[in-house]
Amino acid sequence: MQVELRFAPGSAIHHDLSAVRQDGRCLWVAGDEWAGVERLTWRDGAFQDHHTFRLADFVDLPAGPDEEADIEGLARADGWLWAVGSHSLKRKRVKPGQHGDKARKRLATVVREENRFVLVRLPLVDRDGLPTPVRKDGRRQAAILSGPGRNLSDMLEHDPHLAPFLRLPGKDNGFDIEGIAVIGERVFVGLRGPVLRGWAVILEIHPEPDPHADDRLRFAPVGDARYRTHFVDLDGLGIRDLCPIGDEILILAGPTMTHDGPVKIVRWTPGNDFSDQPVHVADLHTGVRDDRPEGLTLLSNGQLMIVHDSPSPQRLTPEGVWADVLTLSG
């Protein structure tokens, strides 16, 4: 089954969808090529009425309002909308037709874009029956976790498992966030990379308001540390998205590198590390260099919706793109 997502004329967001989360009759989606979130509303058999919200209208982004944030995960919990950037370094691509020294130079160039290193939490209010992010709602304040020594990547500089990968680009099995799930006060962040001898990694953190700055977040303790690592056996795959389902988490798993490969959904119980295999839910179809599943959400009717990066021509519609909908068995 498929459902159409319709976007405003001239928008290119649907070519780079990286995250999705249902919110009542609305969908929140994000693309990985700019710094914002999109709201679509169910009407006349499709998610449409596209509305864009710039993150810079709510928080101060470290590299300014116009640089992309590479948003790779969305979460909706307890009246808040969360968005997380990839926190990854980027190696420049060799452009078609380039060769020799020019191609070598581009392939040797690694850049750090500070807007990628953000975790944002926005309060949601009801406006005309639709969930809408605001900068401030009473005592609730839009806030960001970012900056040197205060972002998720820098927090791991001494981690025995992950620190060696912080200097590698995300697409080289380096550190790369691609998913977030919130269960109560527990925030789980899924890593596309690194994959460690076949084990995928999930970080557990407890962000809280910074008492010295209303528009900032800080790390509250997780036990006796600032975070906790979880290791999940995904048969060598990395994490492409996370979605809570009760007290468990659905994991969208796919290749860590840029090549085509198997993609599947599994069900994982937080804290169930190094023990039982996660429960297999479904295998997903992918194209050849297109139709790559990137986002996963549980719909209110119990079905799952999958959105894709690099959609094939068959997936595109005159106004947007088709998302896949699956029925959970059992």
CSV table of C-alpha atoms in Angstrom, one decimal:
chain,number,residue,atom,x,y,z
A,1,MET,CA,0.0,0.0,0.0
A,2,GLN,CA,1.1,3.6,-0.7
A,3,VAL,CA,0.1,7.0,0.5
A,4,GLU,CA,0.9,10.2,-1.4
A,5,LEU,CA,2.8,13.1,0.3
A,6,ARG,CA,2.2,16.3,-1.5
A,7,PHE,CA,4.6,19.3,-1.2
A,8,ALA,CA,4.4,23.0,-2.2
A,9,PRO,CA,5.2,23.8,-5.9
A,10,GLY,CA,8.9,24.3,-6.4
A,11,SER,CA,9.9,22.4,-3.2
A,12,ALA,CA,12.6,19.7,-3.6
A,13,ILE,CA,12.2,18.3,-0.1
A,14,HIS,CA,10.6,15.1,-1.3
A,15,HIS,CA,13.8,14.1,-3.2
A,16,ASP,CA,15.8,14.0,0.0
A,17,LEU,CA,13.4,12.8,2.8
A,18,SER,CA,15.4,11.6,5.8
A,19,ALA,CA,12.9,11.5,8.7
A,20,VAL,CA,9.2,11.2,9.4
A,21,ARG,CA,6.9,11.2,12.5
A,22,GLN,CA,3.1,11.1,12.7
A,23,ASP,CA,1.4,13.7,14.9
A,24,GLY,CA,-2.4,13.2,15.0
A,25,ARG,CA,-3.7,14.0,11.5
A,26,CYS,CA,-0.3,15.5,10.6
A,27,LEU,CA,3.0,14.3,9.5
A,28,TRP,CA,6.4,15.9,10.4
A,29,VAL,CA,9.0,15.2,7.8
A,30,ALA,CA,12.5,16.5,7.2
A,31,GLY,CA,15.0,16.5,4.3
A,32,ASP,CA,18.8,16.3,4.7
A,33,GLU,CA,19.7,19.3,2.5
A,34,TRP,CA,18.6,22.2,4.6
A,35,ALA,CA,17.7,23.4,8.2
A,36,GLY,CA,14.0,23.0,8.8
A,37,VAL,CA,11.1,20.7,9.3
A,38,GLU,CA,7.9,20.2,7.2
A,39,ARG,CA,4.3,19.7,8.3
A,40,LEU,CA,1.8,17.9,6.1
A,41,THR,CA,-1.8,17.4,7.0
A,42,TRP,CA,-4.2,14.6,6.0
A,43,ARG,CA,-6.9,15.8,3.6
A,44,ASP,CA,-8.7,14.2,0.7
A,45,GLY,CA,-6.8,10.9,0.8
A,46,ALA,CA,-3.3,12.4,0.9
A,47,PHE,CA,-0.9,14.2,3.3
A,48,GLN,CA,-0.7,17.7,1.9
A,49,ASP,CA,-1.1,21.4,2.8
A,50,HIS,CA,2.7,21.7,3.1
A,51,HIS,CA,4.0,24.1,5.7
A,52,THR,CA,7.7,24.8,6.3
A,53,PHE,CA,9.3,25.8,9.7
A,54,ARG,CA,12.9,27.1,9.7
A,55,LEU,CA,14.8,25.9,12.7
A,56,ALA,CA,16.5,29.3,12.8
A,57,ASP,CA,13.2,30.9,13.7
A,58,PHE,CA,13.2,29.1,17.0
A,59,VAL,CA,16.9,28.6,18.0
A,60,ASP,CA,20.2,30.1,17.2
A,61,LEU,CA,22.0,27.7,14.8
A,62,PRO,CA,25.8,27.6,15.2
A,63,ALA,CA,26.5,28.2,11.5
A,64,GLY,CA,23.7,30.7,10.9
A,65,PRO,CA,20.2,30.3,9.5
A,66,ASP,CA,21.0,29.4,5.9
A,67,GLU,CA,23.5,26.5,6.3
A,68,GLU,CA,22.0,23.0,6.1
A,69,ALA,CA,21.6,21.0,9.3
A,70,ASP,CA,21.3,17.6,7.7
A,71,ILE,CA,18.3,16.6,9.9
A,72,GLU,CA,18.3,12.8,10.1
A,73,GLY,CA,15.8,12.1,12.8
A,74,LEU,CA,12.5,13.5,14.2
A,75,ALA,CA,10.6,12.6,17.4
A,76,ARG,CA,7.3,13.7,18.9
A,77,ALA,CA,6.7,13.2,22.6
A,78,ASP,CA,4.9,15.0,25.5
A,79,GLY,CA,4.2,18.1,23.5
A,80,TRP,CA,7.7,18.5,22.1
A,81,LEU,CA,9.1,18.1,18.6
A,82,TRP,CA,12.7,16.9,18.5
A,83,ALA,CA,15.1,17.1,15.5
A,84,VAL,CA,18.7,15.8,15.3
A,85,GLY,CA,21.4,16.5,12.8
A,86,SER,CA,23.8,13.9,11.5
A,87,HIS,CA,26.7,15.1,13.6
A,88,SER,CA,28.9,13.8,10.8
A,89,LEU,CA,31.9,15.0,8.8
A,90,LYS,CA,31.5,15.2,5.1
A,91,ARG,CA,33.9,14.0,2.4
A,92,LYS,CA,33.5,15.9,-0.9
A,93,ARG,CA,32.3,13.9,-3.8
A,94,VAL,CA,34.2,13.5,-7.1
A,95,LYS,CA,32.0,15.3,-9.6
A,96,PRO,CA,31.0,13.5,-12.9
A,97,GLY,CA,33.7,14.1,-15.4
A,98,GLN,CA,36.4,15.0,-12.9
A,99,HIS,CA,39.7,13.1,-12.9
A,100,GLY,CA,43.3,13.4,-12.1
A,101,ASP,CA,44.5,15.9,-9.5
A,102,LYS,CA,41.2,17.7,-9.3
A,103,ALA,CA,39.4,14.5,-8.4
A,104,ARG,CA,42.1,13.5,-5.9
A,105,LYS,CA,41.9,16.8,-4.2
A,106,ARG,CA,38.1,16.6,-3.8
A,107,LEU,CA,38.2,13.1,-2.5
A,108,ALA,CA,40.9,14.2,0.1
A,109,THR,CA,38.8,17.1,1.4
A,110,VAL,CA,36.8,16.6,4.5
A,111,VAL,CA,34.7,19.4,5.9
A,112,ARG,CA,32.8,20.0,9.2
A,113,GLU,CA,29.6,21.9,9.0
A,114,GLU,CA,28.5,23.1,12.4
A,115,ASN,CA,24.8,23.1,11.8
A,116,ARG,CA,25.0,19.3,11.4
A,117,PHE,CA,26.0,19.1,15.1
A,118,VAL,CA,22.7,20.0,16.7
A,119,LEU,CA,19.9,18.5,18.7
A,120,VAL,CA,16.8,20.8,18.8
A,121,ARG,CA,13.7,20.6,21.0
A,122,LEU,CA,10.6,22.7,20.1
A,123,PRO,CA,7.4,23.2,22.1
A,124,LEU,CA,4.3,22.4,20.1
A,125,VAL,CA,1.0,24.3,20.6
A,126,ASP,CA,-2.4,23.8,18.9
A,127,ARG,CA,-3.2,26.4,16.3
A,128,ASP,CA,-6.4,25.9,14.3
A,129,GLY,CA,-6.4,22.3,15.3
A,130,LEU,CA,-2.8,21.7,14.0
A,131,PRO,CA,0.4,21.1,16.0
A,132,THR,CA,2.6,24.1,15.5
A,133,PRO,CA,6.2,24.8,16.9
A,134,VAL,CA,6.8,28.0,18.8
A,135,ARG,CA,9.8,29.7,20.3
A,136,LYS,CA,8.1,29.9,23.8
A,137,ASP,CA,5.0,28.6,25.4
A,138,GLY,CA,4.7,29.6,29.0
A,139,ARG,CA,7.6,28.0,30.8
A,140,ARG,CA,8.4,25.8,27.8
A,141,GLN,CA,11.2,27.2,25.7
A,142,ALA,CA,12.7,26.1,22.3
A,143,ALA,CA,16.2,25.0,23.0
A,144,ILE,CA,19.3,23.5,21.3
A,145,LEU,CA,22.2,21.3,22.2
A,146,SER,CA,25.2,22.5,20.2
A,147,GLY,CA,28.6,24.1,20.3
A,148,PRO,CA,32.1,22.9,21.0
A,149,GLY,CA,32.2,20.5,23.9
A,150,ARG,CA,28.4,20.6,24.2
A,151,ASN,CA,27.2,18.5,21.3
A,152,LEU,CA,26.7,14.8,21.0
A,153,SER,CA,29.9,14.2,19.0
A,154,ASP,CA,32.2,16.1,21.3
A,155,MET,CA,30.7,14.3,24.3
A,156,LEU,CA,32.2,11.0,23.0
A,157,GLU,CA,35.8,12.2,22.5
A,158,HIS,CA,37.0,9.7,25.2
A,159,ASP,CA,34.6,6.9,24.4
A,160,PRO,CA,36.5,3.6,24.1
A,161,HIS,CA,34.3,2.4,21.2
A,162,LEU,CA,33.3,5.5,19.3
A,163,ALA,CA,36.1,8.1,19.7
A,164,PRO,CA,38.3,6.7,16.9
A,165,PHE,CA,35.4,7.2,14.4
A,166,LEU,CA,34.7,10.9,15.2
A,167,ARG,CA,37.3,12.0,12.7
A,168,LEU,CA,36.0,9.9,9.9
A,169,PRO,CA,33.3,11.1,7.5
A,170,GLY,CA,29.9,9.5,8.1
A,171,LYS,CA,29.9,7.8,4.7
A,172,ASP,CA,33.2,6.2,5.5
A,173,ASN,CA,31.8,4.2,8.5
A,174,GLY,CA,32.5,7.3,10.6
A,175,PHE,CA,30.2,8.7,13.3
A,176,ASP,CA,26.8,9.4,11.7
A,177,ILE,CA,23.4,9.9,13.5
A,178,GLU,CA,20.3,8.7,11.6
A,179,GLY,CA,17.4,8.4,14.0
A,180,ILE,CA,15.9,9.5,17.3
A,181,ALA,CA,13.3,8.0,19.6
A,182,VAL,CA,11.9,9.5,22.9
A,183,ILE,CA,10.4,7.3,25.6
A,184,GLY,CA,9.6,9.3,28.7
A,185,GLU,CA,12.8,11.1,29.7
A,186,ARG,CA,15.0,8.6,27.8
A,187,VAL,CA,16.2,9.9,24.4
A,188,PHE,CA,17.7,7.2,22.1
A,189,VAL,CA,19.9,8.2,19.2
A,190,GLY,CA,20.7,5.6,16.5
A,191,LEU,CA,24.0,5.6,14.6
A,192,ARG,CA,24.3,4.7,11.0
A,193,GLY,CA,28.0,4.4,11.7
A,194,PRO,CA,30.2,3.2,13.0
A,195,VAL,CA,29.2,-0.5,12.9
A,196,LEU,CA,31.7,-2.3,15.2
A,197,ARG,CA,32.3,-5.9,14.0
A,198,GLY,CA,28.7,-6.2,13.0
A,199,TRP,CA,27.3,-4.4,16.1
A,200,ALA,CA,25.2,-1.2,15.6
A,201,VAL,CA,25.2,1.4,18.3
A,202,ILE,CA,22.4,3.4,20.0
A,203,LEU,CA,23.2,6.2,22.4
A,204,GLU,CA,20.9,7.0,25.4
A,205,ILE,CA,21.0,10.5,26.7
A,206,HIS,CA,18.9,12.7,29.0
A,207,PRO,CA,18.8,16.3,27.7
A,208,GLU,CA,17.5,18.9,30.1
A,209,PRO,CA,17.1,22.7,30.1
A,210,ASP,CA,20.3,24.5,30.9
A,211,PRO,CA,19.6,26.5,34.1
A,212,HIS,CA,21.9,29.3,32.9
A,213,ALA,CA,20.4,29.7,29.4
A,214,ASP,CA,16.7,29.1,28.6
A,215,ASP,CA,17.4,28.5,25.0
A,216,ARG,CA,20.0,25.8,25.6
A,217,LEU,CA,20.0,22.1,26.5
A,218,ARG,CA,22.6,20.2,28.5
A,219,PHE,CA,23.3,16.6,29.3
A,220,ALA,CA,21.7,15.3,32.6
A,221,PRO,CA,23.3,12.2,34.1
A,222,VAL,CA,22.4,8.7,32.7
A,223,GLY,CA,23.2,6.6,35.8
A,224,ASP,CA,26.7,7.8,36.7
A,225,ALA,CA,27.7,9.0,33.3
A,226,ARG,CA,26.6,11.6,30.6
A,227,TYR,CA,25.3,8.9,28.3
A,228,ARG,CA,24.9,5.2,27.8
A,229,THR,CA,25.8,3.1,24.8
A,230,HIS,CA,23.7,0.2,23.6
A,231,PHE,CA,24.9,-2.4,21.1
A,232,VAL,CA,22.5,-4.2,18.8
A,233,ASP,CA,23.2,-7.1,16.4
A,234,LEU,CA,21.8,-6.0,13.0
A,235,ASP,CA,23.8,-8.5,11.0
A,236,GLY,CA,26.3,-5.8,10.0
A,237,LEU,CA,23.8,-3.1,9.1
A,238,GLY,CA,23.7,0.4,10.5
A,239,ILE,CA,20.7,2.3,11.9
A,240,ARG,CA,18.7,4.4,9.4
A,241,ASP,CA,15.9,5.4,11.8
A,242,LEU,CA,14.3,4.7,15.1
A,243,CYS,CA,10.6,4.7,16.1
A,244,PRO,CA,9.1,4.0,19.6
A,245,ILE,CA,6.4,1.4,19.9
A,246,GLY,CA,5.3,1.3,23.6
A,247,ASP,CA,8.4,0.7,25.7
A,248,GLU,CA,10.2,-0.9,22.7
A,249,ILE,CA,11.8,0.6,19.6
A,250,LEU,CA,11.5,-0.2,15.9
A,251,ILE,CA,14.8,0.0,14.1
A,252,LEU,CA,15.1,0.7,10.4
A,253,ALA,CA,18.4,-1.0,9.5
A,254,GLY,CA,20.4,-0.6,6.3
A,255,PRO,CA,23.9,-0.3,4.8
A,256,THR,CA,26.3,2.0,6.6
A,257,MET,CA,28.1,2.9,3.4
A,258,THR,CA,26.6,4.5,0.2
A,259,HIS,CA,26.1,1.2,-1.7
A,260,ASP,CA,22.8,-0.6,-2.2
A,261,GLY,CA,22.1,-3.4,0.2
A,262,PRO,CA,19.5,-5.1,2.4
A,263,VAL,CA,17.1,-3.0,4.5
A,264,LYS,CA,14.9,-4.4,7.2
A,265,ILE,CA,12.9,-3.4,10.3
A,266,VAL,CA,13.4,-5.1,13.6
A,267,ARG,CA,12.0,-4.6,17.1
A,268,TRP,CA,14.4,-4.0,20.0
A,269,THR,CA,13.9,-3.7,23.8
A,270,PRO,CA,16.2,-1.0,25.3
A,271,GLY,CA,18.8,-2.5,27.5
A,272,ASN,CA,18.7,-5.8,25.8
A,273,ASP,CA,22.4,-5.6,24.8
A,274,PHE,CA,24.6,-8.5,23.7
A,275,SER,CA,21.9,-11.0,24.3
A,276,ASP,CA,18.9,-12.0,22.2
A,277,GLN,CA,18.6,-11.0,18.6
A,278,PRO,CA,16.1,-8.2,18.0
A,279,VAL,CA,12.8,-9.4,16.6
A,280,HIS,CA,12.5,-9.4,12.8
A,281,VAL,CA,9.5,-7.4,11.6
A,282,ALA,CA,9.9,-6.9,7.8
A,283,ASP,CA,12.4,-6.9,4.9
A,284,LEU,CA,12.1,-3.8,2.7
A,285,HIS,CA,12.5,-3.4,-1.1
A,286,THR,CA,15.1,-1.0,-2.4
A,287,GLY,CA,16.0,0.2,-5.8
A,288,VAL,CA,19.3,0.3,-7.6
A,289,ARG,CA,20.8,3.6,-6.4
A,290,ASP,CA,17.4,4.9,-5.6
A,291,ASP,CA,14.3,4.3,-3.4
A,292,ARG,CA,16.4,4.0,-0.2
A,293,PRO,CA,14.3,3.7,2.9
A,294,GLU,CA,15.3,6.5,5.3
A,295,GLY,CA,12.4,7.3,7.6
A,296,LEU,CA,10.0,5.2,9.7
A,297,THR,CA,6.9,6.1,11.7
A,298,LEU,CA,4.1,4.2,13.4
A,299,LEU,CA,0.7,5.5,12.3
A,300,SER,CA,-2.3,5.8,14.6
A,301,ASN,CA,-3.9,2.8,13.0
A,302,GLY,CA,-1.0,0.6,13.9
A,303,GLN,CA,0.5,0.5,10.4
A,304,LEU,CA,4.1,1.6,9.5
A,305,MET,CA,5.0,4.3,7.0
A,306,ILE,CA,8.3,4.3,5.2
A,307,VAL,CA,9.7,7.4,3.4
A,308,HIS,CA,12.6,7.2,1.0
A,309,ASP,CA,15.7,9.2,-0.1
A,310,SER,CA,16.6,9.4,-3.8
A,311,PRO,CA,13.1,8.3,-5.0
A,312,SER,CA,12.8,6.5,-8.3
A,313,PRO,CA,10.8,8.1,-11.1
A,314,GLN,CA,8.0,5.6,-10.4
A,315,ARG,CA,7.8,6.9,-6.8
A,316,LEU,CA,7.4,10.5,-7.8
A,317,THR,CA,4.0,12.1,-8.4
A,318,PRO,CA,3.1,15.4,-10.0
A,319,GLU,CA,2.9,17.1,-6.6
A,320,GLY,CA,5.2,14.9,-4.4
A,321,VAL,CA,6.1,11.3,-3.7
A,322,TRP,CA,4.6,8.0,-2.6
A,323,ALA,CA,5.4,6.7,0.8
A,324,ASP,CA,5.0,2.9,1.6
A,325,VAL,CA,2.6,1.7,4.3
A,326,LEU,CA,3.0,-1.7,5.9
A,327,THR,CA,0.8,-3.7,8.2
A,328,LEU,CA,2.4,-5.2,11.2
A,329,SER,CA,1.8,-9.0,11.6
A,330,GLY,CA,1.0,-10.5,15.0
